[in-house]
GROMACS .gro file of C-alpha atoms in nm:
model
  477
    1TYR     CA    1  -2.092   0.553  -0.522
    2LEU     CA    2  -2.085   0.522  -0.137
    3ARG     CA    3  -2.366   0.282   0.029
    4GLY     CA    4  -2.569   0.278   0.326
    5LEU     CA    5  -2.835   0.518   0.418
    6GLY     CA    6  -2.791   0.672   0.743
    7ASN     CA    7  -2.412   0.582   0.759
    8GLU     CA    8  -2.100   0.821   0.836
    9HIS     CA    9  -1.926   0.893   0.487
   10ALA     CA   10  -1.624   1.033   0.391
   11SER     CA   11  -1.494   1.108   0.040
   12GLU     CA   12  -1.190   1.316  -0.115
   13SER     CA   13  -1.147   1.391  -0.476
   14LEU     CA   14  -0.765   1.482  -0.365
   15PRO     CA   15  -0.565   1.228  -0.148
   16GLY     CA   16  -0.504   1.374   0.167
   17ALA     CA   17  -0.774   1.659   0.177
   18LEU     CA   18  -0.959   1.510   0.503
   19PRO     CA   19  -0.828   1.646   0.819
   20GLU     CA   20  -0.710   1.376   1.037
   21GLY     CA   21  -0.851   1.323   1.367
   22ARG     CA   22  -1.031   1.658   1.385
   23ASN     CA   23  -1.278   1.891   1.190
   24ASN     CA   24  -1.173   2.231   1.156
   25PRO     CA   25  -0.775   2.256   1.205
   26ALA     CA   26  -0.629   2.608   1.204
   27ARG     CA   27  -0.516   2.509   0.869
   28CYS     CA   28  -0.661   2.245   0.653
   29PRO     CA   29  -0.481   2.059   0.411
   30TYR     CA   30  -0.423   2.215   0.064
   31GLY     CA   31  -0.521   2.569   0.215
   32LEU     CA   32  -0.910   2.457   0.179
   33TYR     CA   33  -1.174   2.607   0.390
   34ALA     CA   34  -1.368   2.381   0.663
   35GLU     CA   35  -1.734   2.465   0.637
   36GLN     CA   36  -1.988   2.244   0.817
   37ILE     CA   37  -2.381   2.207   0.694
   38SER     CA   38  -2.629   2.102   0.994
   39GLY     CA   39  -2.935   1.926   0.899
   40THR     CA   40  -3.058   1.927   1.241
   41ALA     CA   41  -3.033   2.130   1.560
   42PHE     CA   42  -2.692   2.098   1.734
   43THR     CA   43  -2.835   1.923   2.014
   44ALA     CA   44  -3.035   1.674   1.836
   45PRO     CA   45  -2.963   1.317   1.971
   46ARG     CA   46  -2.716   1.095   1.796
   47SER     CA   47  -2.945   0.808   1.885
   48GLU     CA   48  -3.073   0.624   1.565
   49GLY     CA   49  -2.896   0.902   1.360
   50LYS     CA   50  -3.102   1.190   1.444
   51ASN     CA   51  -2.815   1.412   1.443
   52LEU     CA   52  -2.718   1.516   1.078
   53ARG     CA   53  -2.430   1.727   0.966
   54THR     CA   54  -2.140   1.721   0.711
   55TRP     CA   55  -1.810   1.900   0.718
   56MET     CA   56  -1.683   2.012   0.362
   57TYR     CA   57  -1.345   2.096   0.282
   58ARG     CA   58  -1.353   2.351  -0.021
   59LYS     CA   59  -1.179   2.628  -0.215
   60LYS     CA   60  -1.369   2.908  -0.115
   61PRO     CA   61  -1.674   2.907   0.158
   62SER     CA   62  -2.012   2.923   0.040
   63VAL     CA   63  -2.060   3.261   0.223
   64THR     CA   64  -1.840   3.444  -0.047
   65HIS     CA   65  -2.123   3.588  -0.282
   66GLU     CA   66  -2.312   3.924  -0.360
   67PRO     CA   67  -2.624   3.995  -0.129
   68PHE     CA   68  -2.914   3.805  -0.225
   69LYS     CA   69  -3.195   4.002  -0.450
   70SER     CA   70  -3.556   3.880  -0.510
   71ILE     CA   71  -3.649   3.715  -0.799
   72GLU     CA   72  -4.025   3.826  -0.782
   73HIS     CA   73  -4.099   3.760  -1.174
   74ASN     CA   74  -4.014   3.481  -1.428
   75ALA     CA   75  -4.025   3.711  -1.727
   76GLU     CA   76  -3.992   3.420  -1.982
   77LEU     CA   77  -4.290   3.246  -1.855
   78GLY     CA   78  -4.515   3.569  -1.753
   79SER     CA   79  -4.576   3.461  -1.366
   80LYS     CA   80  -4.445   3.508  -1.044
   81LEU     CA   81  -4.241   3.224  -0.932
   82GLY     CA   82  -4.420   3.244  -0.589
   83GLU     CA   83  -4.763   3.166  -0.759
   84ARG     CA   84  -4.578   2.861  -0.929
   85VAL     CA   85  -4.400   2.689  -0.650
   86ILE     CA   86  -4.606   2.756  -0.303
   87ALA     CA   87  -4.447   2.696   0.065
   88ASP     CA   88  -4.720   2.836   0.276
   89PHE     CA   89  -5.088   2.666   0.250
   90ALA     CA   90  -5.237   2.865   0.501
   91PRO     CA   91  -5.609   2.936   0.446
   92SER     CA   92  -5.546   3.325   0.378
   93SER     CA   93  -5.342   3.232   0.104
   94ARG     CA   94  -5.468   3.373  -0.244
   95ASP     CA   95  -5.284   3.104  -0.449
   96ILE     CA   96  -5.467   2.781  -0.312
   97GLU     CA   97  -5.799   2.656  -0.276
   98ALA     CA   98  -5.978   2.363  -0.055
   99THR     CA   99  -6.160   2.072  -0.254
  100PRO     CA  100  -6.256   1.762  -0.136
  101ASN     CA  101  -6.326   1.597  -0.499
  102GLN     CA  102  -6.113   1.341  -0.632
  103LEU     CA  103  -5.865   1.505  -0.874
  104ARG     CA  104  -5.662   1.367  -1.162
  105TRP     CA  105  -5.454   1.533  -1.411
  106PHE     CA  106  -5.291   1.441  -1.735
  107PRO     CA  107  -4.931   1.488  -1.792
  108ARG     CA  108  -4.778   1.828  -1.827
  109LYS     CA  109  -4.701   1.943  -2.174
  110TYR     CA  110  -4.391   2.102  -2.274
  111PRO     CA  111  -4.256   2.375  -2.376
  112GLU     CA  112  -4.496   2.572  -2.192
  113VAL     CA  113  -4.620   2.902  -2.377
  114SER     CA  114  -4.536   3.226  -2.244
  115LYS     CA  115  -4.831   3.432  -2.159
  116MET     CA  116  -4.641   3.764  -2.230
  117THR     CA  117  -4.506   3.681  -2.587
  118GLY     CA  118  -4.700   3.342  -2.704
  119ASN     CA  119  -4.366   3.187  -2.770
  120ARG     CA  120  -4.289   2.849  -2.657
  121ILE     CA  121  -4.033   2.841  -2.366
  122ARG     CA  122  -3.786   2.560  -2.260
  123SER     CA  123  -3.716   2.575  -1.921
  124THR     CA  124  -3.468   2.463  -1.647
  125PHE     CA  125  -3.522   2.235  -1.364
  126ILE     CA  126  -3.601   2.544  -1.152
  127GLY     CA  127  -3.826   2.734  -1.398
  128GLY     CA  128  -3.996   2.403  -1.458
  129LEU     CA  129  -4.154   2.350  -1.108
  130GLU     CA  130  -4.510   2.399  -1.055
  131THR     CA  131  -4.680   2.309  -0.740
  132VAL     CA  132  -5.001   2.062  -0.722
  133CYS     CA  133  -5.084   2.069  -0.353
  134GLY     CA  134  -4.971   2.078  -0.008
  135ALA     CA  135  -5.016   2.165   0.359
  136GLY     CA  136  -4.836   2.337   0.637
  137SER     CA  137  -4.572   2.598   0.599
  138ALA     CA  138  -4.212   2.623   0.537
  139ALA     CA  139  -4.199   2.896   0.816
  140THR     CA  140  -4.287   2.658   1.097
  141LYS     CA  141  -4.095   2.379   0.950
  142ASP     CA  142  -4.424   2.176   0.949
  143GLY     CA  143  -4.574   2.001   0.656
  144TYR     CA  144  -4.491   1.933   0.290
  145ALA     CA  145  -4.550   2.054  -0.089
  146ILE     CA  146  -4.622   1.845  -0.381
  147HIS     CA  147  -4.469   1.945  -0.705
  148THR     CA  148  -4.410   1.829  -1.076
  149TYR     CA  149  -4.146   1.945  -1.302
  150ALA     CA  150  -4.102   1.971  -1.686
  151CYS     CA  151  -3.769   2.115  -1.825
  152GLY     CA  152  -3.538   2.084  -2.157
  153VAL     CA  153  -3.252   2.306  -2.074
  154ASP     CA  154  -2.919   2.240  -1.858
  155MET     CA  155  -2.852   2.450  -1.546
  156VAL     CA  156  -2.523   2.589  -1.639
  157ASN     CA  157  -2.383   2.891  -1.452
  158ASP     CA  158  -2.649   2.854  -1.175
  159CYS     CA  159  -2.747   2.616  -0.891
  160PHE     CA  160  -3.031   2.587  -0.653
  161ALA     CA  161  -3.059   2.539  -0.289
  162ASN     CA  162  -3.367   2.499  -0.122
  163ALA     CA  163  -3.380   2.629   0.266
  164ASP     CA  164  -3.743   2.541   0.297
  165GLY     CA  165  -3.700   2.134   0.308
  166ASP     CA  166  -3.577   1.821   0.171
  167MET     CA  167  -3.660   1.736  -0.197
  168LEU     CA  168  -3.748   1.376  -0.306
  169ILE     CA  169  -3.728   1.379  -0.699
  170VAL     CA  170  -3.893   1.126  -0.898
  171PRO     CA  171  -3.827   1.117  -1.260
  172GLU     CA  172  -4.082   1.012  -1.507
  173LYS     CA  173  -3.896   1.118  -1.845
  174GLY     CA  174  -3.563   1.176  -1.910
  175THR     CA  175  -3.233   1.103  -1.680
  176LEU     CA  176  -3.122   1.361  -1.466
  177ASP     CA  177  -2.761   1.434  -1.378
  178VAL     CA  178  -2.803   1.597  -1.019
  179GLN     CA  179  -2.450   1.779  -0.954
  180THR     CA  180  -2.437   1.858  -0.580
  181GLU     CA  181  -2.183   2.026  -0.341
  182LEU     CA  182  -2.086   1.657  -0.242
  183GLY     CA  183  -2.068   1.497  -0.609
  184ARG     CA  184  -2.299   1.385  -0.878
  185LEU     CA  185  -2.601   1.139  -0.890
  186GLU     CA  186  -2.715   1.002  -1.213
  187VAL     CA  187  -3.093   0.965  -1.157
  188PRO     CA  188  -3.286   0.775  -1.467
  189PRO     CA  189  -3.681   0.719  -1.435
  190GLY     CA  190  -3.695   0.413  -1.221
  191PHE     CA  191  -3.457   0.577  -0.952
  192VAL     CA  192  -3.529   0.852  -0.713
  193CYS     CA  193  -3.306   1.069  -0.544
  194VAL     CA  194  -3.316   1.307  -0.226
  195VAL     CA  195  -3.142   1.637  -0.188
  196PRO     CA  196  -3.153   1.743   0.187
  197ARG     CA  197  -3.254   2.078   0.286
  198GLY     CA  198  -2.990   2.352   0.183
  199ILE     CA  199  -2.753   2.137  -0.015
  200ARG     CA  200  -2.693   2.309  -0.329
  201PHE     CA  201  -2.745   2.132  -0.653
  202ARG     CA  202  -2.787   2.187  -1.028
  203VAL     CA  203  -2.976   1.947  -1.263
  204THR     CA  204  -2.845   1.880  -1.615
  205LEU     CA  205  -3.022   1.673  -1.886
  206PRO     CA  206  -2.749   1.429  -2.039
  207GLU     CA  207  -3.027   1.264  -2.298
  208ILE     CA  208  -3.131   1.609  -2.422
  209PRO     CA  209  -2.933   1.813  -2.698
  210GLN     CA  210  -2.899   2.150  -2.581
  211ASP     CA  211  -2.801   2.309  -2.919
  212GLY     CA  212  -3.126   2.293  -3.104
  213GLU     CA  213  -3.388   2.560  -3.168
  214GLU     CA  214  -3.539   2.708  -2.836
  215ASN     CA  215  -3.897   2.716  -2.961
  216GLU     CA  216  -3.931   2.370  -3.127
  217PRO     CA  217  -4.275   2.265  -3.005
  218ASP     CA  218  -4.143   1.865  -3.022
  219ALA     CA  219  -3.841   1.940  -2.830
  220ASP     CA  220  -3.741   1.643  -2.606
  221PHE     CA  221  -3.772   1.726  -2.233
  222ALA     CA  222  -3.757   1.583  -1.898
  223ARG     CA  223  -4.067   1.526  -1.667
  224GLY     CA  224  -4.129   1.393  -1.296
  225TYR     CA  225  -4.250   1.463  -0.939
  226VAL     CA  226  -4.119   1.638  -0.639
  227LEU     CA  227  -4.207   1.554  -0.276
  228GLU     CA  228  -4.081   1.852  -0.078
  229VAL     CA  229  -4.111   1.800   0.313
  230PHE     CA  230  -4.066   2.131   0.563
  231SER     CA  231  -4.038   1.911   0.874
  232GLY     CA  232  -3.772   1.618   0.921
  233HIS     CA  233  -3.588   1.418   0.667
  234PHE     CA  234  -3.643   1.098   0.474
  235GLU     CA  235  -3.528   0.792   0.651
  236LEU     CA  236  -3.607   0.399   0.620
  237PRO     CA  237  -3.952   0.299   0.790
  238ASP     CA  238  -3.932   0.056   1.079
  239LEU     CA  239  -4.012  -0.306   0.993
  240GLY     CA  240  -4.182  -0.421   1.302
  241LEU     CA  241  -4.313  -0.771   1.280
  242ILE     CA  242  -4.161  -0.809   0.924
  243GLY     CA  243  -3.825  -0.850   1.114
  244ALA     CA  244  -3.469  -0.738   1.015
  245ASN     CA  245  -3.489  -0.787   0.628
  246GLY     CA  246  -3.726  -0.666   0.323
  247LEU     CA  247  -3.878  -0.360   0.158
  248ALA     CA  248  -3.589  -0.089   0.097
  249SER     CA  249  -3.247  -0.227   0.231
  250ALA     CA  250  -3.010   0.060   0.367
  251ARG     CA  251  -2.709  -0.105   0.175
  252ASP     CA  252  -2.894  -0.031  -0.155
  253PHE     CA  253  -2.898   0.351  -0.105
  254GLU     CA  254  -2.628   0.539  -0.305
  255MET     CA  255  -2.449   0.873  -0.208
  256PRO     CA  256  -2.205   1.067  -0.432
  257THR     CA  257  -1.812   1.060  -0.417
  258ALA     CA  258  -1.641   1.404  -0.360
  259TYR     CA  259  -1.630   1.583  -0.710
  260CYS     CA  260  -1.482   1.930  -0.748
  261ASP     CA  261  -1.551   2.115  -1.047
  262ASP     CA  262  -1.186   2.183  -1.137
  263ASP     CA  263  -1.151   1.799  -1.211
  264ASP     CA  264  -1.312   1.861  -1.527
  265ALA     CA  265  -1.159   2.107  -1.819
  266MET     CA  266  -1.518   2.204  -1.923
  267HIS     CA  267  -1.581   2.331  -1.572
  268ARG     CA  268  -1.254   2.501  -1.540
  269ALA     CA  269  -1.364   2.710  -1.855
  270ARG     CA  270  -1.694   2.785  -1.732
  271ASP     CA  271  -1.558   2.880  -1.390
  272ALA     CA  272  -1.427   3.217  -1.509
  273GLY     CA  273  -1.763   3.307  -1.567
  274GLU     CA  274  -2.016   3.448  -1.296
  275TRP     CA  275  -2.244   3.204  -1.115
  276ALA     CA  276  -2.592   3.250  -0.989
  277ILE     CA  277  -2.694   3.114  -0.666
  278VAL     CA  278  -3.078   3.049  -0.682
  279HIS     CA  279  -3.214   3.033  -0.305
  280LYS     CA  280  -3.569   2.927  -0.208
  281PHE     CA  281  -3.656   3.060   0.135
  282LEU     CA  282  -4.019   3.073   0.274
  283GLY     CA  283  -4.128   3.007  -0.053
  284GLU     CA  284  -3.984   3.284  -0.211
  285PHE     CA  285  -3.691   3.295  -0.474
  286PHE     CA  286  -3.371   3.486  -0.450
  287GLU     CA  287  -3.060   3.512  -0.648
  288ALA     CA  288  -2.696   3.601  -0.552
  289LYS     CA  289  -2.389   3.614  -0.797
  290GLN     CA  290  -2.055   3.481  -0.720
  291SER     CA  291  -1.746   3.460  -0.951
  292PHE     CA  292  -1.664   3.090  -0.881
  293SER     CA  293  -1.813   2.741  -0.893
  294PRO     CA  294  -2.039   2.658  -0.593
  295PHE     CA  295  -1.926   2.306  -0.665
  296ASN     CA  296  -1.564   2.352  -0.529
  297VAL     CA  297  -1.575   2.097  -0.229
  298VAL     CA  298  -1.240   1.891  -0.250
  299ALA     CA  299  -1.331   1.643   0.029
  300TRP     CA  300  -1.615   1.587   0.292
  301HIS     CA  301  -1.757   1.370   0.591
  302GLY     CA  302  -2.073   1.329   0.757
  303ASN     CA  303  -2.399   1.182   0.742
  304TYR     CA  304  -2.616   1.468   0.601
  305VAL     CA  305  -2.578   1.376   0.235
  306PRO     CA  306  -2.802   1.351  -0.106
  307PHE     CA  307  -2.857   0.992  -0.217
  308ARG     CA  308  -3.031   0.794  -0.491
  309TYR     CA  309  -3.220   0.472  -0.492
  310ASP     CA  310  -3.317   0.199  -0.761
  311LEU     CA  311  -3.678   0.147  -0.722
  312SER     CA  312  -3.597  -0.210  -0.873
  313LYS     CA  313  -3.435  -0.326  -0.567
  314PHE     CA  314  -3.758  -0.277  -0.332
  315CYS     CA  315  -3.824  -0.606  -0.195
  316PRO     CA  316  -4.201  -0.591  -0.169
  317MET     CA  317  -4.405  -0.813   0.128
  318ASN     CA  318  -4.743  -0.916   0.050
  319SER     CA  319  -5.022  -1.157   0.183
  320VAL     CA  320  -4.981  -1.516   0.051
  321SER     CA  321  -5.307  -1.658   0.137
  322PHE     CA  322  -5.606  -1.406   0.114
  323ASP     CA  323  -5.707  -1.035   0.137
  324HIS     CA  324  -5.539  -0.713   0.006
  325ALA     CA  325  -5.266  -0.581   0.209
  326ASP     CA  326  -5.275  -0.208   0.325
  327PRO     CA  327  -5.047   0.015   0.111
  328SER     CA  328  -4.811   0.094   0.386
  329ILE     CA  329  -4.679  -0.257   0.336
  330PHE     CA  330  -4.506  -0.086   0.025
  331THR     CA  331  -4.318   0.240   0.204
  332VAL     CA  332  -3.990   0.300   0.088
  333LEU     CA  333  -3.911   0.612   0.292
  334THR     CA  334  -4.075   0.796   0.555
  335VAL     CA  335  -4.071   1.142   0.689
  336ARG     CA  336  -4.166   1.126   1.088
  337GLY     CA  337  -4.414   1.406   1.230
  338GLY     CA  338  -4.771   1.474   1.198
  339SER     CA  339  -4.971   1.519   1.524
  340ALA     CA  340  -4.853   1.318   1.835
  341SER     CA  341  -5.236   1.236   1.873
  342ARG     CA  342  -5.226   1.015   1.568
  343PRO     CA  343  -4.998   0.728   1.660
  344GLY     CA  344  -4.865   0.576   1.328
  345ALA     CA  345  -4.893   0.903   1.136
  346ALA     CA  346  -4.609   1.023   0.932
  347CYS     CA  347  -4.550   1.383   0.776
  348ALA     CA  348  -4.510   1.204   0.443
  349ASP     CA  349  -4.445   0.847   0.301
  350PHE     CA  350  -4.306   0.746  -0.006
  351VAL     CA  351  -4.486   0.420  -0.138
  352VAL     CA  352  -4.394   0.225  -0.442
  353PHE     CA  353  -4.594  -0.016  -0.628
  354PRO     CA  354  -4.358  -0.260  -0.829
  355PRO     CA  355  -4.400  -0.555  -1.029
  356ARG     CA  356  -4.476  -0.857  -0.809
  357VAL     CA  357  -4.673  -1.176  -0.768
  358ASN     CA  358  -5.011  -1.181  -0.606
  359PRO     CA  359  -5.094  -1.525  -0.507
  360THR     CA  360  -5.425  -1.441  -0.271
  361ALA     CA  361  -5.701  -1.665  -0.340
  362ASP     CA  362  -6.079  -1.578  -0.338
  363THR     CA  363  -5.948  -1.224  -0.313
  364PHE     CA  364  -6.023  -0.893  -0.488
  365ARG     CA  365  -5.687  -0.803  -0.576
  366PRO     CA  366  -5.683  -0.441  -0.693
  367PRO     CA  367  -5.666  -0.198  -0.438
  368TYR     CA  368  -6.001  -0.192  -0.249
  369TYR     CA  369  -6.258   0.097  -0.197
  370HIS     CA  370  -6.118   0.333   0.044
  371ARG     CA  371  -6.173   0.662   0.261
  372ASN     CA  372  -5.859   0.736   0.453
  373SER     CA  373  -5.771   0.958   0.709
  374GLN     CA  374  -5.455   1.024   0.531
  375THR     CA  375  -5.409   1.200   0.170
  376GLU     CA  376  -5.288   1.014  -0.124
  377TYR     CA  377  -5.113   1.156  -0.409
  378MET     CA  378  -5.019   0.885  -0.702
  379GLY     CA  379  -4.805   0.914  -0.963
  380LEU     CA  380  -4.714   0.694  -1.263
  381ILE     CA  381  -4.354   0.642  -1.418
  382ARG     CA  382  -4.418   0.376  -1.656
  383GLY     CA  383  -4.707   0.127  -1.776
  384GLN     CA  384  -5.055   0.097  -1.655
  385TYR     CA  385  -5.176   0.126  -1.289
  386GLU     CA  386  -5.354  -0.182  -1.195
  387ALA     CA  387  -5.663  -0.010  -1.054
  388LYS     CA  388  -5.728   0.262  -1.333
  389VAL     CA  389  -5.808   0.093  -1.694
  390ASP     CA  390  -5.983   0.399  -1.849
  391GLY     CA  391  -5.679   0.523  -2.013
  392GLY     CA  392  -5.684   0.866  -1.805
  393PHE     CA  393  -5.420   0.794  -1.558
  394LEU     CA  394  -5.093   0.824  -1.782
  395PRO     CA  395  -4.713   0.828  -1.689
  396GLY     CA  396  -4.640   1.181  -1.583
  397GLY     CA  397  -5.019   1.237  -1.485
  398GLY     CA  398  -5.130   1.235  -1.102
  399MET     CA  399  -5.418   1.158  -0.879
  400LEU     CA  400  -5.500   1.336  -0.534
  401HIS     CA  401  -5.767   1.160  -0.291
  402SER     CA  402  -5.759   1.389   0.013
  403CYS     CA  403  -5.870   1.301   0.359
  404MET     CA  404  -6.197   1.107   0.382
  405THR     CA  405  -6.230   1.142  -0.026
  406PRO     CA  406  -6.370   0.816  -0.142
  407HIS     CA  407  -6.179   0.663  -0.429
  408GLY     CA  408  -6.096   0.314  -0.554
  409PRO     CA  409  -6.092   0.087  -0.871
  410ASP     CA  410  -6.250   0.208  -1.172
  411ALA     CA  411  -6.590   0.032  -1.303
  412GLU     CA  412  -6.408  -0.196  -1.556
  413THR     CA  413  -6.120  -0.306  -1.323
  414PHE     CA  414  -6.407  -0.398  -1.057
  415ALA     CA  415  -6.560  -0.619  -1.312
  416ARG     CA  416  -6.274  -0.810  -1.437
  417ALA     CA  417  -6.136  -0.829  -1.090
  418SER     CA  418  -6.447  -0.991  -0.939
  419SER     CA  419  -6.471  -1.266  -1.203
  420PRO     CA  420  -6.426  -1.615  -1.043
  421ARG     CA  421  -6.118  -1.670  -1.275
  422ALA     CA  422  -5.949  -1.356  -1.171
  423CYS     CA  423  -6.010  -1.462  -0.817
  424ASP     CA  424  -5.839  -1.797  -0.856
  425GLU     CA  425  -5.549  -1.753  -1.061
  426ALA     CA  426  -5.206  -1.648  -0.930
  427GLY     CA  427  -5.054  -1.396  -1.141
  428ARG     CA  428  -4.801  -1.137  -1.190
  429ILE     CA  429  -4.912  -0.753  -1.122
  430GLY     CA  430  -4.757  -0.476  -1.334
  431ASP     CA  431  -4.458  -0.631  -1.522
  432ASP     CA  432  -4.432  -0.337  -1.748
  433ALA     CA  433  -4.584  -0.078  -1.476
  434LEU     CA  434  -4.418   0.138  -1.175
  435ALA     CA  435  -4.668   0.345  -0.992
  436PHE     CA  436  -4.598   0.516  -0.663
  437MET     CA  437  -4.782   0.741  -0.388
  438PHE     CA  438  -4.693   1.039  -0.153
  439GLU     CA  439  -4.892   0.959   0.159
  440CYS     CA  440  -4.930   1.256   0.375
  441ASP     CA  441  -5.080   1.327   0.718
  442TYR     CA  442  -5.204   1.678   0.689
  443ALA     CA  443  -5.508   1.746   0.428
  444PRO     CA  444  -5.370   1.948   0.137
  445ARG     CA  445  -5.506   2.259  -0.022
  446VAL     CA  446  -5.469   2.261  -0.411
  447SER     CA  447  -5.292   2.504  -0.621
  448LYS     CA  448  -5.522   2.728  -0.823
  449ARG     CA  449  -5.308   2.666  -1.122
  450ALA     CA  450  -5.344   2.331  -1.081
  451MET     CA  451  -5.730   2.353  -1.050
  452ARG     CA  452  -5.758   2.570  -1.368
  453GLY     CA  453  -5.500   2.441  -1.576
  454GLU     CA  454  -5.554   2.247  -1.908
  455THR     CA  455  -5.414   1.920  -1.768
  456LEU     CA  456  -5.700   1.876  -1.503
  457ASP     CA  457  -5.934   1.581  -1.623
  458GLU     CA  458  -6.268   1.740  -1.524
  459ASN     CA  459  -6.428   1.395  -1.619
  460TYR     CA  460  -6.232   1.191  -1.363
  461TYR     CA  461  -6.538   1.119  -1.148
  462LYS     CA  462  -6.686   0.962  -1.441
  463VAL     CA  463  -6.464   0.639  -1.394
  464TRP     CA  464  -6.711   0.520  -1.135
  465SER     CA  465  -7.030   0.633  -1.265
  466SER     CA  466  -7.109   0.302  -1.463
  467LEU     CA  467  -7.084   0.093  -1.112
  468ARG     CA  468  -7.402  -0.050  -1.057
  469SER     CA  469  -7.550  -0.242  -0.762
  470TYR     CA  470  -7.533  -0.625  -0.730
  471PHE     CA  471  -7.706  -0.653  -0.456
  472ASP     CA  472  -7.944  -0.965  -0.426
  473ALA     CA  473  -8.115  -1.051  -0.103
  474ASN     CA  474  -8.174  -1.413  -0.230
  475ASP     CA  475  -7.819  -1.484  -0.362
  476ARG     CA  476  -7.583  -1.499  -0.049
  477ASP     CA  477  -7.294  -1.622  -0.255
   0.00000   0.00000   0.00000
């Protein structure tokens, strides 16, 4: 892997494949084609790495394909892809609705049952995507969408390109082998990866056998979360008064090295077949056929690159005396945006709650009761989240607390964390747990599928129903 988020990188799988001193000579080394992918406007400022592009040197250019055709219907699952994956959250959309309620979902089950045949269907990463909520629109390049995925089948002769935005992928179950045009990323649970807008990639599942019976109800699978941002790109947050070090370090982000499909005999054999390029554009899915592998890049250089990050390398900051710090102190990556009238607001932040020590004295240590101008979606990669011990927030599940929706610890957590002993003992938090949050500026609308699916926890509100008043006008302490 190459290291350093925001750096200019270069890689070649064949020595001398990168042109010297120029980007697109009349004849590239080895007869390769030069192709640039631009992640920002040509005139975006170079300062602070805001101008993003990468030059690829490939055997055939990506333009060499048959015309795109709309994929209107997922025949296996008996539903339209546009109903499952949403990129326009305008009020007029029939697939979404607004709700101020606290929402919680149990983990998705797999395989999914076809509405058409009743059979259990194992999906690839693309077919396993499903939107939870979002705001804004891919058409205006403003906003975000939050999805989950559940899949058990390799993408073999197909790849995926998302023209609508960057995708932050958070595995909860099962390692992903993410092969991109620029190289491969291994992404197990506890890692995250980002695939920028437009970069073609495919997902295979190295831990899951692919030769079993398709309809086995207990077939193994991979599951996780996706934060898709329509505006901007993921970058490190400013550290302000923290200083030069802490939180996520740029050196710990890893980028792939060039990997051309012809480097592997298995891929050479597959290269003779037909490839499908699945392209998401304005929330609709299209497919084009081509006779060669899209992963034919022999060398590349630039700063518009997919990457992965090991969450165990995050260096958390916290109070060492009293009071619970705001969750923004745990921000790993941010996407700038939101309204200029709301200073400090981001289109989206990716926040992680790793194992850590909390030495605060006379302090209620779990997250406080809260109403927030931002929207918070929480997921759980492993273990038990510190503020929910009722057993309903499970790895692979999710919680959504929208703008100004009250939320906070459940009744049992409050009782435990308010005891004198809990307030005075310095202790470790979440040694076996790893939770995260997508914090977003725009208030979301929720997918009707998510609101009506069997994973919705309709009793979530009851985790606070046993909270009682402890007020006593005669007992100040």
